Short mmCIF file of C-alpha atoms in Angstrom, two decimals:
data_model
loop_
_atom_site.label_atom_id
_atom_site.label_comp_id
_atom_site.label_asym_id
_atom_site.label_seq_id
_atom_site.Cartn_x
_atom_site.Cartn_y
_atom_site.Cartn_z
CA MET A 1 -34.34 26.73 -13.96
CA LYS A 2 -31.47 24.77 -15.51
CA PHE A 3 -29.48 25.10 -12.31
CA VAL A 4 -32.31 23.58 -10.24
CA PHE A 5 -32.62 20.72 -12.72
CA LEU A 6 -28.88 20.02 -12.52
CA LEU A 7 -28.99 20.05 -8.72
CA ALA A 8 -31.83 17.52 -8.79
CA LEU A 9 -30.00 15.36 -11.33
CA ILE A 10 -26.72 15.06 -9.40
CA PRO A 11 -28.06 12.84 -6.56
CA ALA A 12 -29.79 10.56 -9.07
CA VAL A 13 -26.56 10.07 -11.00
CA LEU A 14 -24.58 9.42 -7.81
CA ILE A 15 -27.10 6.82 -6.66
CA CYS A 16 -26.86 5.03 -10.02
CA ILE A 17 -23.06 5.02 -9.91
CA GLU A 18 -22.91 3.79 -6.31
CA SER A 19 -25.53 1.12 -6.88
CA TYR A 20 -23.40 -0.58 -9.53
CA VAL A 21 -21.22 -3.08 -7.75
CA ALA A 22 -19.16 -5.56 -9.72
CA PHE A 23 -18.18 -8.99 -8.45
CA CYS A 24 -15.81 -11.62 -9.75
CA PRO A 25 -17.59 -14.66 -11.21
CA LYS A 26 -17.71 -18.05 -9.49
CA ARG A 27 -14.33 -19.66 -8.85
CA TYR A 28 -13.56 -23.11 -10.11
CA SER A 29 -11.19 -25.45 -8.32
CA TRP A 30 -9.34 -26.84 -11.32
CA PRO A 31 -6.15 -28.67 -10.44
CA CYS A 32 -3.14 -26.76 -11.70
CA PHE A 33 0.52 -27.55 -12.04
CA ARG A 34 1.82 -24.04 -12.68
CA LYS A 35 0.52 -20.68 -11.50
CA VAL A 36 0.30 -18.14 -14.34
CA ASN A 37 -0.89 -14.58 -13.66
CA GLU A 38 -2.75 -12.76 -16.39
CA CYS A 39 -3.06 -9.70 -14.13
CA CYS A 40 -1.94 -8.27 -10.80
CA SER A 41 -4.54 -5.47 -10.65
CA ASP A 42 -7.53 -4.20 -12.63
CA TYR A 43 -5.16 -1.94 -14.60
CA ASP A 44 -3.69 -5.02 -16.29
CA CYS A 45 -7.13 -5.96 -17.69
CA ASP A 46 -9.39 -4.41 -20.31
CA PRO A 47 -11.40 -1.48 -18.89
CA ILE A 48 -14.59 -3.52 -18.45
CA GLN A 49 -12.89 -6.46 -16.73
CA LEU A 50 -11.78 -7.19 -13.17
CA CYS A 51 -8.62 -8.91 -11.99
CA CYS A 52 -9.83 -11.97 -10.06
CA PHE A 53 -7.92 -14.48 -7.95
CA GLU A 54 -8.02 -18.07 -9.23
CA ASN A 55 -6.26 -21.21 -8.03
CA CYS A 56 -3.97 -21.30 -11.07
CA GLY A 57 -3.25 -17.56 -11.10
CA ASN A 58 -5.02 -14.22 -11.39
CA THR A 59 -7.21 -13.82 -14.47
CA CYS A 60 -9.10 -10.97 -16.15
CA GLN A 61 -12.82 -11.72 -15.87
CA PHE A 62 -16.03 -10.03 -16.95
CA PRO A 63 -17.85 -8.92 -13.78
CA VAL A 64 -21.19 -10.22 -12.57
CA SER A 65 -23.74 -8.09 -10.69
CA PHE A 66 -24.35 -10.52 -7.82
CA PRO A 67 -22.10 -11.87 -5.04
CA THR A 68 -20.29 -15.15 -5.70
CA ASP A 69 -17.35 -16.96 -4.16
CA GLY A 70 -15.06 -15.15 -6.61
CA ILE A 71 -12.30 -13.03 -5.10
CA LYS A 72 -11.27 -9.69 -6.60
CA VAL A 73 -7.57 -8.80 -6.47
CA ASN A 74 -7.74 -5.52 -4.53
CA LYS A 75 -4.18 -4.67 -3.65
CA HIS A 76 -1.20 -4.86 -5.95
CA ASP A 77 1.03 -7.59 -4.54
CA PRO A 78 4.69 -6.56 -4.99
CA HIS A 79 5.56 -10.23 -5.59
CA CYS A 80 2.92 -10.65 -8.31
CA ARG A 81 4.29 -10.88 -11.85
CA VAL A 82 2.22 -10.93 -15.03
CA ASP A 83 3.27 -13.80 -17.28
CA PRO A 84 4.97 -12.40 -20.42
CA MET A 85 2.39 -14.20 -22.55
CA PHE A 86 -0.28 -11.80 -21.19
CA ILE A 87 1.57 -8.47 -21.20
CA ARG A 88 -0.43 -6.00 -23.27
CA VAL A 89 1.66 -4.05 -25.75
CA PRO A 90 0.06 -1.00 -27.35
CA ILE A 91 -0.20 -1.30 -31.13
CA PRO A 92 0.88 1.88 -32.92
CA PRO A 93 -1.67 3.41 -35.31
CA ILE A 94 -1.25 2.86 -39.03
CA ILE A 95 -0.55 6.15 -40.74
CA LYS A 96 -1.43 6.31 -44.41
CA GLY A 97 0.33 9.00 -46.26
#
């Protein structure tokens, strides 16, 4: 009985996962004087954010659930460099002893 329930549950879970599509939010055409990249791929962002292309550099954005004119950075550009100001450094845990 449990096996049949699990078999019926698998397609429902897969449909829910596939139906979630994330888009970059609307792009703004701000004038910029220097391009600064906050990210070069989604791995440079927090887990719930996307790396999106902007005029002044790639930025980590919270996704929206509907299509916009935003452009997601899909491929890692070998020439892309994350500005040192945005490099995430892991903070070691505080050990009380």
